Short mmCIF file of C-alpha atoms in Angstrom, two decimals:
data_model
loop_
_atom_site.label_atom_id
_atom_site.label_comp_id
_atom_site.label_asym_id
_atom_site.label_seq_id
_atom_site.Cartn_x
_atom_site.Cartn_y
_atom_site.Cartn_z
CA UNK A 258 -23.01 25.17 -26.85
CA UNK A 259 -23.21 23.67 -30.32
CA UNK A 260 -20.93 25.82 -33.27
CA UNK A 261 -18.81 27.81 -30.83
CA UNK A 262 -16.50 28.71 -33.61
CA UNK A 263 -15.00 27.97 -37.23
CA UNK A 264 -11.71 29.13 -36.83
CA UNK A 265 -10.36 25.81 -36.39
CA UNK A 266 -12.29 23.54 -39.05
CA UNK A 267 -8.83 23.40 -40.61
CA UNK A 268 -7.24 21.35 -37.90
CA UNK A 269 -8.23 17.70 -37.98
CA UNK A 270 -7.91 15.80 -34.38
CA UNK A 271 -7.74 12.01 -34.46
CA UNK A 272 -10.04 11.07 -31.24
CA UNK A 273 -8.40 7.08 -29.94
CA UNK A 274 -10.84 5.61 -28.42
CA UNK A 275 -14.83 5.92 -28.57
CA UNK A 276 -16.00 5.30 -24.80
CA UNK A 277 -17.33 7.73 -22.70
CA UNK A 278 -14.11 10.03 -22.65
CA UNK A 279 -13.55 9.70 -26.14
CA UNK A 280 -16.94 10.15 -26.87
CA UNK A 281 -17.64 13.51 -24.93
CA UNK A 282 -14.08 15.05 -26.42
CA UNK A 283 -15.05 14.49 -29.58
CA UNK A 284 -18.26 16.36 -29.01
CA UNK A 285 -16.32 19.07 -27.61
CA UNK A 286 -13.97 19.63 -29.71
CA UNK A 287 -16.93 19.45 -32.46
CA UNK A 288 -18.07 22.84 -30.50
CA UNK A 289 -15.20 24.00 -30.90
CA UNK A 290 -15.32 23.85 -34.80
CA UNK A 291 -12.63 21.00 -35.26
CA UNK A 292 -12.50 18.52 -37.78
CA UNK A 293 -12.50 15.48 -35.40
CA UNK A 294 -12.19 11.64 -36.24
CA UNK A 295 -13.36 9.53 -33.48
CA UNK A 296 -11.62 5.98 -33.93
CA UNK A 297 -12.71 2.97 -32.30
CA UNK A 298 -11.77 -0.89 -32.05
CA UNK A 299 -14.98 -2.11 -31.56
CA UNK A 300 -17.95 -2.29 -33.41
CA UNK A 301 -20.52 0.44 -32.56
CA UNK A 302 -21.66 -0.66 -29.36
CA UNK A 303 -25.27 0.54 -30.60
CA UNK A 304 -25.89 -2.42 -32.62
CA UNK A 305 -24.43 -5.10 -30.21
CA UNK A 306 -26.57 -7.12 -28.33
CA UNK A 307 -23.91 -7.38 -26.22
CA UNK A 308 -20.93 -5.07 -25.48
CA UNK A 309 -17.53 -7.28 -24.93
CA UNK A 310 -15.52 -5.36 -22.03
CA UNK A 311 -15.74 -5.29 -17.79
CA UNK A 312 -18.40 -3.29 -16.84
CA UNK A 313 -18.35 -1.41 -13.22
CA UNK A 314 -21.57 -0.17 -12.40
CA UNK A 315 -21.17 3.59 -12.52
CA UNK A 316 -21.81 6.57 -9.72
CA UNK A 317 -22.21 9.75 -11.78
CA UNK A 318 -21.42 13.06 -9.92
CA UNK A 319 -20.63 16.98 -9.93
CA UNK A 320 -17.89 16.49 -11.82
CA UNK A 321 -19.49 14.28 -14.46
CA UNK A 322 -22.40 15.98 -14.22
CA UNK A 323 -20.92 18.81 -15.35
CA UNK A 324 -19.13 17.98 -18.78
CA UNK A 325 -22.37 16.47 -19.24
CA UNK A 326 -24.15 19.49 -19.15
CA UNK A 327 -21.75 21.25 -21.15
CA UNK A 328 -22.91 19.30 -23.84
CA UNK A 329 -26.47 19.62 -23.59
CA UNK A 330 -27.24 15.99 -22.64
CA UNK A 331 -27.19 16.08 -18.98
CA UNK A 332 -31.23 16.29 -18.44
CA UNK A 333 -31.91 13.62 -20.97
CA UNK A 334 -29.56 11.25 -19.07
CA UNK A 335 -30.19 12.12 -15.18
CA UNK A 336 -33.56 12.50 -15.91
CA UNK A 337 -34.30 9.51 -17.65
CA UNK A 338 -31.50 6.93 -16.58
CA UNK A 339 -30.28 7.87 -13.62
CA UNK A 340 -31.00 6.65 -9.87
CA UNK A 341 -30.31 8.85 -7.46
CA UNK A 342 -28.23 7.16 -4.20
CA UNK A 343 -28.78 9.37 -1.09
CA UNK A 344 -26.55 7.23 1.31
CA UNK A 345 -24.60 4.68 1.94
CA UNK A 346 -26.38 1.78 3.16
CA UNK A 347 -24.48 -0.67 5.41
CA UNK A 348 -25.09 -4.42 5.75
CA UNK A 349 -23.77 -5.96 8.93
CA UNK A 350 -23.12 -9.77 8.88
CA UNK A 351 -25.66 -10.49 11.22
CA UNK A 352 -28.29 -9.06 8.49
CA UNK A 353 -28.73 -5.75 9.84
CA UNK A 354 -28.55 -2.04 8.21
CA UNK A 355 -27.64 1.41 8.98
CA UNK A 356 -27.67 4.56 6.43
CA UNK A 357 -24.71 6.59 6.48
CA UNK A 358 -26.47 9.93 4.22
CA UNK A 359 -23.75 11.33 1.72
CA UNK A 360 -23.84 15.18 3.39
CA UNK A 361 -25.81 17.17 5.60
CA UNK A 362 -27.66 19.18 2.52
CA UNK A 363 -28.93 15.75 1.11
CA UNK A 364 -27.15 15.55 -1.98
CA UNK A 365 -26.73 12.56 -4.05
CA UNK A 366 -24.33 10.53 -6.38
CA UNK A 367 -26.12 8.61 -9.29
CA UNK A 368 -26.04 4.84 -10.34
CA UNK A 369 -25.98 4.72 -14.38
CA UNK A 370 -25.37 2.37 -17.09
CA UNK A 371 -22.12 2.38 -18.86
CA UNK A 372 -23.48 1.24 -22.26
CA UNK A 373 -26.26 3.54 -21.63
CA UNK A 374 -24.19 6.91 -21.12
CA UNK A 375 -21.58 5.80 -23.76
CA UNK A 376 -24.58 5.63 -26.68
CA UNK A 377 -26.27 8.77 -25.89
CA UNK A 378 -22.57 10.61 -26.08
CA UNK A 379 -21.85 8.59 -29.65
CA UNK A 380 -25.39 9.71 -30.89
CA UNK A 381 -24.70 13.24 -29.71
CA UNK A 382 -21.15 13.25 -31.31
CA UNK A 383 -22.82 11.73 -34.41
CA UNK A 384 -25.11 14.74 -34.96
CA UNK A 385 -22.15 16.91 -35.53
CA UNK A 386 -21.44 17.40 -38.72
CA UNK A 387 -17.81 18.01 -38.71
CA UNK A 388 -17.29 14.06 -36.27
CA UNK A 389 -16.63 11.12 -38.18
CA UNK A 390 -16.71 7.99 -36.14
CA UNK A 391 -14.71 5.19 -37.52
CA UNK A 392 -15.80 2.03 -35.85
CA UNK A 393 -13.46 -1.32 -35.73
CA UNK A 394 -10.39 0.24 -36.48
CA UNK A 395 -7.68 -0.51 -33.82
CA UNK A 396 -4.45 1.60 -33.72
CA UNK A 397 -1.64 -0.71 -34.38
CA UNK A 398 0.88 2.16 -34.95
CA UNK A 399 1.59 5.62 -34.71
CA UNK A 400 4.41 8.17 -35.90
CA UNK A 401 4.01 10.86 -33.34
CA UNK A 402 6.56 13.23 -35.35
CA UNK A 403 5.06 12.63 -38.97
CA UNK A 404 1.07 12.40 -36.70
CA UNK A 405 0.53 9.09 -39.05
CA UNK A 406 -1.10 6.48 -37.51
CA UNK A 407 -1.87 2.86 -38.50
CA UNK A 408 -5.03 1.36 -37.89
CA UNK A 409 -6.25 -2.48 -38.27
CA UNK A 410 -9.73 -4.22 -38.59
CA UNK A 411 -9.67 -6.76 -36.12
CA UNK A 412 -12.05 -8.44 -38.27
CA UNK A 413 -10.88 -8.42 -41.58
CA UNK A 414 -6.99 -7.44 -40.82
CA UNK A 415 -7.11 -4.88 -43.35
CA UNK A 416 -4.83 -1.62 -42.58
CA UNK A 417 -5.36 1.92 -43.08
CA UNK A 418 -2.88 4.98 -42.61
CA UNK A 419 -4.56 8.42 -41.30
CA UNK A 420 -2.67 11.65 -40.41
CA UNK A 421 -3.77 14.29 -37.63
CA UNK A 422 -2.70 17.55 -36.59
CA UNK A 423 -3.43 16.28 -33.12
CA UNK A 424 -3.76 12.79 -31.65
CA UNK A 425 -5.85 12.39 -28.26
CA UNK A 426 -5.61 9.04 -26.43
CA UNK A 427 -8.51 8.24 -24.76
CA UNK A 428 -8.19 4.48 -25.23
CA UNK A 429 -8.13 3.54 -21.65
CA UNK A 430 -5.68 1.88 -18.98
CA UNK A 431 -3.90 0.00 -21.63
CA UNK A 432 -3.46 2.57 -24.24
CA UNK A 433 -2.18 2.10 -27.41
CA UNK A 434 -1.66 5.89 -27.63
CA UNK A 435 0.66 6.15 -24.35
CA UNK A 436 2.55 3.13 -25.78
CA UNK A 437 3.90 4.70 -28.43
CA UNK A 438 4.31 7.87 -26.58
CA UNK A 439 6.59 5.39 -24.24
CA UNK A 440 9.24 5.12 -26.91
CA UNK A 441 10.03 8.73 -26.67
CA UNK A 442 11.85 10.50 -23.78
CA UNK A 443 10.85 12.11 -20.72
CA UNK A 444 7.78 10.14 -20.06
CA UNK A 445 7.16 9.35 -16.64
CA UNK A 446 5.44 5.77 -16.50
CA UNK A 447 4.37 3.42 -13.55
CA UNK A 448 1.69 1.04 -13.23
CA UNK A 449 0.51 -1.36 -10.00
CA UNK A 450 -1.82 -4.27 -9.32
CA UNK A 451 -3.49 -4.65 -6.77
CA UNK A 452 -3.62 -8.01 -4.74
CA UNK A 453 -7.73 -7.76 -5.18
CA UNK A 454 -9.97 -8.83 -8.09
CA UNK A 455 -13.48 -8.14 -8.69
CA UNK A 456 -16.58 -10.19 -10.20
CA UNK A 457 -19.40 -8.50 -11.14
CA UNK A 458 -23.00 -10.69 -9.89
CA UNK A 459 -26.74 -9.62 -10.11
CA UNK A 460 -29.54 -9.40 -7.50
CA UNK A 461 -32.90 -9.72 -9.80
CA UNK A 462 -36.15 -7.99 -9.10
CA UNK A 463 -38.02 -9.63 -7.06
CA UNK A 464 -41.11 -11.77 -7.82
CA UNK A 465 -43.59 -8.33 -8.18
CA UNK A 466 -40.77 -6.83 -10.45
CA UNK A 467 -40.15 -4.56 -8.08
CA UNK A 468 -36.36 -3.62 -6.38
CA UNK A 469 -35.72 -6.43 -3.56
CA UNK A 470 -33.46 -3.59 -1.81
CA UNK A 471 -34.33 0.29 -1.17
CA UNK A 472 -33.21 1.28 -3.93
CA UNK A 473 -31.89 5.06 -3.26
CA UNK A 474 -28.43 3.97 -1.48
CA UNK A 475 -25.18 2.68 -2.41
CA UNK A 476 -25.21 -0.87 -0.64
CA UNK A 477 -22.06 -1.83 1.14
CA UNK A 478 -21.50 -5.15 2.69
CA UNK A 479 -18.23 -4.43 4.37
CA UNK A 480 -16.08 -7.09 5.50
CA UNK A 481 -12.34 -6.20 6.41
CA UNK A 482 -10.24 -7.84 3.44
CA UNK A 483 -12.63 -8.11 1.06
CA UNK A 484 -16.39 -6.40 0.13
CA UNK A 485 -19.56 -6.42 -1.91
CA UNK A 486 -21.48 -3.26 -3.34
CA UNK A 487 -24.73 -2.87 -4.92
CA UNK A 488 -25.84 -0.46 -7.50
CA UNK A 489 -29.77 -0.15 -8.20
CA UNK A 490 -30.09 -0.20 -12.51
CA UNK A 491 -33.51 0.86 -14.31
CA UNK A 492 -34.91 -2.52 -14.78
CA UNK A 493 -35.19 -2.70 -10.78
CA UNK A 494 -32.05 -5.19 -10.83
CA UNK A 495 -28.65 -4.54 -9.13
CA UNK A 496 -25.61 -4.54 -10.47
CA UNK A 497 -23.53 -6.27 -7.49
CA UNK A 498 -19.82 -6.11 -7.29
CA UNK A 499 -17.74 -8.47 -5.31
CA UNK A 500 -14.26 -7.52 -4.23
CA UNK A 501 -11.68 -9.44 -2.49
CA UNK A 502 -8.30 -11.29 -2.96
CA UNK A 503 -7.64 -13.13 -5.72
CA UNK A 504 -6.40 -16.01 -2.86
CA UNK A 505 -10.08 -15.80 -2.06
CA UNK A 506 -11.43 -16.54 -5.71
CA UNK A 507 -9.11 -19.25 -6.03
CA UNK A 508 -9.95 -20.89 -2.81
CA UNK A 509 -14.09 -21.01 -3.81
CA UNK A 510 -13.85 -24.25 -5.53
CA UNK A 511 -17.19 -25.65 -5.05
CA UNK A 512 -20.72 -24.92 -5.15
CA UNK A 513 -20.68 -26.41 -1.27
CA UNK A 514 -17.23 -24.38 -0.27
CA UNK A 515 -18.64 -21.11 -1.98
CA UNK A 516 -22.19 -21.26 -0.11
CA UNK A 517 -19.99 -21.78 3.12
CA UNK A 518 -18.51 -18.50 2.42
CA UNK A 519 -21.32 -16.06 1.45
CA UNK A 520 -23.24 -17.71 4.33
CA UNK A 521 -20.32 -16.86 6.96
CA UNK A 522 -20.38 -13.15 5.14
CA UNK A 523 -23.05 -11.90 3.13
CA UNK A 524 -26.08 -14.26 4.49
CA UNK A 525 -28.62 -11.87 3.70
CA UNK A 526 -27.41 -11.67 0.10
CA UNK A 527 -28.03 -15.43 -0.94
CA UNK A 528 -31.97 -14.82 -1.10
CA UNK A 529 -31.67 -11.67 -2.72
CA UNK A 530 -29.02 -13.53 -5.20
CA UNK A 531 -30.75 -16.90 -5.44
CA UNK A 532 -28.70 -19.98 -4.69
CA UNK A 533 -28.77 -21.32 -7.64
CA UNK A 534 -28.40 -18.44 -9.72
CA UNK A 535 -25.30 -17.06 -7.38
CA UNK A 536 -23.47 -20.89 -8.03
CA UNK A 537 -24.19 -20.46 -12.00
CA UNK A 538 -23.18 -16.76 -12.08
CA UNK A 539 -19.79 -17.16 -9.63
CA UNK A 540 -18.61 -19.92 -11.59
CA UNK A 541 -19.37 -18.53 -15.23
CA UNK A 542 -17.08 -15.57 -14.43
CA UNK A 543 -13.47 -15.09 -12.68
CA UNK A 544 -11.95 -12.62 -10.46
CA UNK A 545 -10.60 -9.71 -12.59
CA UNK A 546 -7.63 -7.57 -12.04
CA UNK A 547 -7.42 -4.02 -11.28
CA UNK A 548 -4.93 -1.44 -12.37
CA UNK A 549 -3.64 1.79 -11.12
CA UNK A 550 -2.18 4.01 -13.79
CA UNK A 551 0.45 7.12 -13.59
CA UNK A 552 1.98 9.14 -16.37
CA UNK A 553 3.45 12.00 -16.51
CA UNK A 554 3.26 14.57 -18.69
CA UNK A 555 0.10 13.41 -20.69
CA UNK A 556 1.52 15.73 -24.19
CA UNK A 557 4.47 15.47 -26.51
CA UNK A 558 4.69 18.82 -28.44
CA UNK A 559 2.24 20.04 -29.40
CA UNK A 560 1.26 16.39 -31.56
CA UNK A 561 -0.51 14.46 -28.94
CA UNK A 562 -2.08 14.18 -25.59
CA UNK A 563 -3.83 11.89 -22.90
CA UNK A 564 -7.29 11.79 -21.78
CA UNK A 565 -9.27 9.75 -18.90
CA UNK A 566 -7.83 6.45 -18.12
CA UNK A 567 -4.98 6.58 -20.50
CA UNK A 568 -3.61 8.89 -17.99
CA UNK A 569 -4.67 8.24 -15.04
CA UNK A 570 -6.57 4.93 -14.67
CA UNK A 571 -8.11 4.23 -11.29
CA UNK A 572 -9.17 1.65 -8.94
CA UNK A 573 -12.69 1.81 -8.61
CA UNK A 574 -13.37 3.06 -5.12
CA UNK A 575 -14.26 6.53 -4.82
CA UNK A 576 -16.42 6.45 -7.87
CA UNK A 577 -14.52 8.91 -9.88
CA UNK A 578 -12.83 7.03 -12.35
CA UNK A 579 -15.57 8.05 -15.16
CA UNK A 580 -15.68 11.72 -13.49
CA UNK A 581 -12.35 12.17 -13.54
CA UNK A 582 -12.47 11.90 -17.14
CA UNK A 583 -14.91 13.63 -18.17
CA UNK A 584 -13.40 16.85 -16.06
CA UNK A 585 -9.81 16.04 -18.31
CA UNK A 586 -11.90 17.07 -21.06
CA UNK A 587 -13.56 20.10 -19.20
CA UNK A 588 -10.16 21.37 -18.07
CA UNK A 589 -8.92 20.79 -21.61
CA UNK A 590 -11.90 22.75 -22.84
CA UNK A 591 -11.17 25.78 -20.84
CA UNK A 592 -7.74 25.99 -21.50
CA UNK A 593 -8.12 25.96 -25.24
CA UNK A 594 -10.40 29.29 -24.33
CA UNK A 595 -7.66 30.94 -21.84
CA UNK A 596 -4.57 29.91 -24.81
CA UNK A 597 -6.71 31.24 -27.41
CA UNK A 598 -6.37 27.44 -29.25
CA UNK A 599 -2.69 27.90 -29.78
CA UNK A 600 -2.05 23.68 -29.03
CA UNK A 601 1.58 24.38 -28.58
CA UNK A 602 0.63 26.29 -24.79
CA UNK A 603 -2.44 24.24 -24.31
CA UNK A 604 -1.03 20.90 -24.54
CA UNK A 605 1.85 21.52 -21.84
CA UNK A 606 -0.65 23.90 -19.89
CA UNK A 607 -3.39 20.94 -19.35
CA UNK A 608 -0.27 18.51 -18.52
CA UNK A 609 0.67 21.01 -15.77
CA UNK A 610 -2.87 21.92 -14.23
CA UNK A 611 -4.00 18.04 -14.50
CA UNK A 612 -1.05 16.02 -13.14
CA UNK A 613 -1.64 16.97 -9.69
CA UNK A 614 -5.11 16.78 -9.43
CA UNK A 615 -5.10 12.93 -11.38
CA UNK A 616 -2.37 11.68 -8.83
CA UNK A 617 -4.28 12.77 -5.73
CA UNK A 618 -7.42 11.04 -7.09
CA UNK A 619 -5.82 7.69 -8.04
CA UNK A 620 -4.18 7.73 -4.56
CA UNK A 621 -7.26 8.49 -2.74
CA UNK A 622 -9.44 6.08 -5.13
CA UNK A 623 -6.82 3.33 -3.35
CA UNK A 624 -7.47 4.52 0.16
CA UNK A 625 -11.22 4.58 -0.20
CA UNK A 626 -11.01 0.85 -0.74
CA UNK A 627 -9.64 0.70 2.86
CA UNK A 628 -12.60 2.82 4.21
CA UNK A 629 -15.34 1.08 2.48
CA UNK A 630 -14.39 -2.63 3.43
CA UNK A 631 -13.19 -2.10 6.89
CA UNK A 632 -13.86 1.67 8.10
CA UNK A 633 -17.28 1.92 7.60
CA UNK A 634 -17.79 -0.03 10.70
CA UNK A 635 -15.83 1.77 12.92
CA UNK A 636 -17.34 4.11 15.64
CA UNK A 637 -14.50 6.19 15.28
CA UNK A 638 -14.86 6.81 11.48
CA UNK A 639 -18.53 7.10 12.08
CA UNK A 640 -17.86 9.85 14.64
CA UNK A 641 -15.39 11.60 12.76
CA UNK A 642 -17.91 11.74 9.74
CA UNK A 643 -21.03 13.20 12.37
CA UNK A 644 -18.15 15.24 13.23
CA UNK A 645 -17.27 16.45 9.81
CA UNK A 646 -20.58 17.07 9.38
CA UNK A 647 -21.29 18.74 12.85
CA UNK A 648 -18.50 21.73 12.08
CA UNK A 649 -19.73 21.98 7.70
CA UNK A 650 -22.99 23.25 9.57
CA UNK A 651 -21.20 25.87 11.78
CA UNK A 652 -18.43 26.87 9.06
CA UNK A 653 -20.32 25.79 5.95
CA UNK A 654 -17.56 27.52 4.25
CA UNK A 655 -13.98 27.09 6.27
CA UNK A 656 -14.74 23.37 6.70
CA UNK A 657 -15.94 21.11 4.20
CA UNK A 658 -15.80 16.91 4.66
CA UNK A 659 -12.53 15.49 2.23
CA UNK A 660 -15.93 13.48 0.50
CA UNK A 661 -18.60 16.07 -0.34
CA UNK A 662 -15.15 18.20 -1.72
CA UNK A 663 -13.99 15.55 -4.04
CA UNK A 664 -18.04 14.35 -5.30
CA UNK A 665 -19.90 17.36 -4.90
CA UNK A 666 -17.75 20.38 -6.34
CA UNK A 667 -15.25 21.14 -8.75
CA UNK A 668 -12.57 21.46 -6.13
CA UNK A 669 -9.05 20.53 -7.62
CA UNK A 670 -8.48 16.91 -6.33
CA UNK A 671 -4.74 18.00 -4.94
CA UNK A 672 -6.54 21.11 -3.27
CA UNK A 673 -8.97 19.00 -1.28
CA UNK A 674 -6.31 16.47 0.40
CA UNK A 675 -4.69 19.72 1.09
CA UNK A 676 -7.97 21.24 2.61
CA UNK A 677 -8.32 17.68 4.56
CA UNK A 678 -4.84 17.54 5.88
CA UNK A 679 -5.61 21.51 7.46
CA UNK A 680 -8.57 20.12 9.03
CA UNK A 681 -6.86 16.90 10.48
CA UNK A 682 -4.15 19.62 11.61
CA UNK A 683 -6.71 21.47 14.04
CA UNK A 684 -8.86 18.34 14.92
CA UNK A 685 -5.47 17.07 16.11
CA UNK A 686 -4.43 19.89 18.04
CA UNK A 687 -8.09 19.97 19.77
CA UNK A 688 -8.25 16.51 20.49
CA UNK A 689 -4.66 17.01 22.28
CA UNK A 690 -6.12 20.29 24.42
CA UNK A 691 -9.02 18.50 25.14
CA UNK A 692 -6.98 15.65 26.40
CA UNK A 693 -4.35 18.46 28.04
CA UNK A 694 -7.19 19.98 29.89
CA UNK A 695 -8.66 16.72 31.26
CA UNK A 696 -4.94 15.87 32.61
CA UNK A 697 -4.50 18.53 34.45
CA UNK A 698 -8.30 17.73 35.49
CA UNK A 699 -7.25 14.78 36.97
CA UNK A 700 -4.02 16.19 38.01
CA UNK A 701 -6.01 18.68 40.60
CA UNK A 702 -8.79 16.48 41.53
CA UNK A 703 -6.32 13.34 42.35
CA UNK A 704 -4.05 16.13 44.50
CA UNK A 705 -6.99 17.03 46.70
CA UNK A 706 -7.87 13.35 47.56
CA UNK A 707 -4.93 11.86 48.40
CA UNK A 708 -1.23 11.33 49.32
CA UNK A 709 1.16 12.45 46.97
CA UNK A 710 2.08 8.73 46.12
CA UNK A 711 -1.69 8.42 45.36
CA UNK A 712 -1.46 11.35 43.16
CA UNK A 713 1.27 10.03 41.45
CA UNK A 714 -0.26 6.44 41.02
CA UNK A 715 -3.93 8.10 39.60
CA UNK A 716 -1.91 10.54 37.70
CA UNK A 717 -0.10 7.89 36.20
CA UNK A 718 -3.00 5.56 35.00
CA UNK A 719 -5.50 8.68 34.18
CA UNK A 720 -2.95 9.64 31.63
CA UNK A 721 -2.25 5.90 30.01
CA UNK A 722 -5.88 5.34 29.88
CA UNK A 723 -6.72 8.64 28.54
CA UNK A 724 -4.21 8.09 26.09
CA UNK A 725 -5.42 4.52 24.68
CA UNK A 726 -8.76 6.30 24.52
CA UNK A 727 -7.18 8.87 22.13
CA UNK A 728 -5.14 7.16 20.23
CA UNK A 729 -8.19 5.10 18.00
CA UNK A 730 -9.82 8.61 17.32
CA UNK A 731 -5.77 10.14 16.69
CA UNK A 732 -5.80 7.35 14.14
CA UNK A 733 -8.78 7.68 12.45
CA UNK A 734 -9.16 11.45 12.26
CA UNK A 735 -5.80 11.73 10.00
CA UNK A 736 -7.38 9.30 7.49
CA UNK A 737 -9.00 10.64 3.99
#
């Protein structure tokens, strides 16, 4: 893919933000012949011992895979970094498990490292010859109509001005980039917090080094308002991620008090943990917030654009936050093919195409939260999801499950909910024939043995009980 073409080595691009989106743009926009500058507050993470930052275990799929693979590092990292999760594996509070597999075909999601990814991208942007990385220079300012912009060393406070013919924000949920873009018209802006916090813990190999869990699943210890989930990492660890309300945190005041709790909910974690080392890592950390972010449009002109989370920051729950992403800057990619590189149709093309799809992911990233804590024990989701499953091997085409569209193609994200809803539509209107057919059922076989007040009376309670039987699986079916 490398030297795709040199008829734009004349336009420089000012890259904000070297993590794995800014990264991966800067390496494709280095294929694309550009004279890119890939800015950065930090240090370069390669020569910390430790990277300052939260840190979310990651689940690497299609869509990730892809950009990946666009830049010739995909192999290096799936094959040498990457565990594969087959399932999701589900912890019951009385220390039982049951496997819920991904899709009928077996596919898989990955577990990688953040840091890991993030240095193989800087490396591979770093062997470009037209990418300069500038590390520890924050971006205190920026002129989007003269393209200046004003970085800082955090370190040493000293200030530098650079220009750009175009400035991409990929700086994440609290972008510098989109605040400046704020102070200009006709930029659609909201952002929520959720009531929730997270802590990241860590369940150590055990005593033979080995993993303490099976380690090809997603573990899920679902528990109604809050959760846990495990991630397997290369040194046989687990990254484990604890989710609830911050009311929760807050009210784990003790050593005593937070035993209590993890023994009421996650019993079978606390040997995998260790009791002392789950006290001493709970009380070194804090419950951290989570964001949802919305913008709209991500360009001004044809000056400056958003990337990743800058644009579209996501809860954490469908594991497409870093996907996402790394698709803006595949979609981005193409279009600067279709538009023939004229940045003045690109720009406002990618806001149009994107929008949609980024919305319908940060909405659904919120509703997966729902189905992982709570649904996941449900018959009724379970049954819809054998069900799912059931028609994708009859119509492997027409009918597709809402989660092997969204992790295991390149479906537009607003094109699957759309696909889901169409499905709900005629599981609905089966589920109601089904029930139509067994009324009438009932109607016949209650007329032949009895009185008409008899018929009435069995008529009567068929129906009510039929319908409470319905109306779980009515529920359920019209969920994501």
């Amino acid at each position: 893919m490398e030297g795709k073409s040199n008829k734009n080595s004349d336009t420089q691009v000012a890259v904000v933000g070297a993590g794995l989106v800014g990264s991966l743009e800067a390496c494709m926009l280095a294929q694309r012949g550009y004279d890119v500058h890939l800015y950065e507050y930090r240090e370069d993470i390669r020569t910390l011992e430790h990277v300052p930052g939260r840190s979310i275990n990651l689940a690497m799929s299609v869509r990730g895979r892809t950009a990946l693979r666009h830049i010739g590092v995909e192999d290096s990292i799936i094959a040498h970094h990457a565990i594969p999760m087959r399932a999701r594996m589900i912890h019951r509070p009385d220390g039982s498990t049951a496997a819920i597999p991904y899709n009928k075909d077996g596919q898989c999601i990955y577990s990688v490292g953040r840091r890991f990814v993030n240095e193989v991208l800087l490396t591979k942007a770093e062997s470009f010859p037209n990418v300069t990385c500038h590390f520890q220079h924050r971006l205190t300012a920026m002129d989007i109509t003269t393209r200046t912009m004003t970085f800082t060393n955090p370190t040493t406070e000293e200030t530098n001005t650079r220009t750009a013919d175009l400035i991409i924000g990929c700086d994440g949920a609290f972008s510098a980039v989109r605040k400046e873009m704020l102070k200009r018209a006709n930029l659609n802006y909201s952002q929520n917090y959720i009531p929730h916090g997270y802590m990241e813990l860590c369940i150590p190999a055990d005593k033979h080094g080995e993993f303490a869990m099976p380690p090809n699943y997603l573990h899920i210890w679902p528990r109604g308002e809050y959760m846990m989930i495990a991630l397997p990492n290369q040194d046989k660890s687990w990254t484990v991620t604890l989710f609830m309300p911050f009311n929760i945190f807050e009210s784990l005041t003790s050593p005593q008090i937070l035993m209590n709790f993890f023994q009421q909910n996650y019993p079978d974690a606390i040997p995998l943990i260790g009791e002392e080392k789950l006290v001493k890592d709970f009380f070194a950390n804090k419950g951290l917030p989570m964001i949802s972010v919305k913008c709209s449009p991500y360009h001004v002109g044809s000056s400056c654009l958003l990337l990743g989370d800058a644009a579209h920051a996501m809860v954490p729950f469908y594991g497409q936050g870093m996907n996402c992403g790394m698709e803006d800057c595949l979609v981005f990619d193409e279009l600067l093919t279709k538009l023939d590189y004229d940045l003045s149709l690109v720009l406002p093309a990618y806001s149009a195409k994107r929008n949609p799809d980024a919305e319908a992911i940060v909405d659904l990233a919120m509703y997966n939260y729902v189905e992982m804590r709570d649904m996941v024990n449900s018959r009724w989701f379970l049954l819809r999801k054998k069900l799912d499953n059931f028609l994708n091997l009859i119509f492997p085409r027409s009918w597709v499950p809402l989660y092997t569209m969204v992790t295991f193609s390149r479906e537009p994200y607003h094109m699957c909910i759309k696909k889901k809803q169409r499905q709900d539509k005629v599981l609905h209107c089966t589920s109601l024939a089904v029930l139509g057919t067994a009324v009438v059922g009932g109607v016949v076989l209650t007329w032949r043995s009895g009185s008409a007040s008899d018929w009435l009376h069995k008529t009567f309670n068929f129906v009510v009980t039929a319908g409470r039987s319905a109306v779980p699986y009515l529920d359920h079916v019209t969920l994501y």
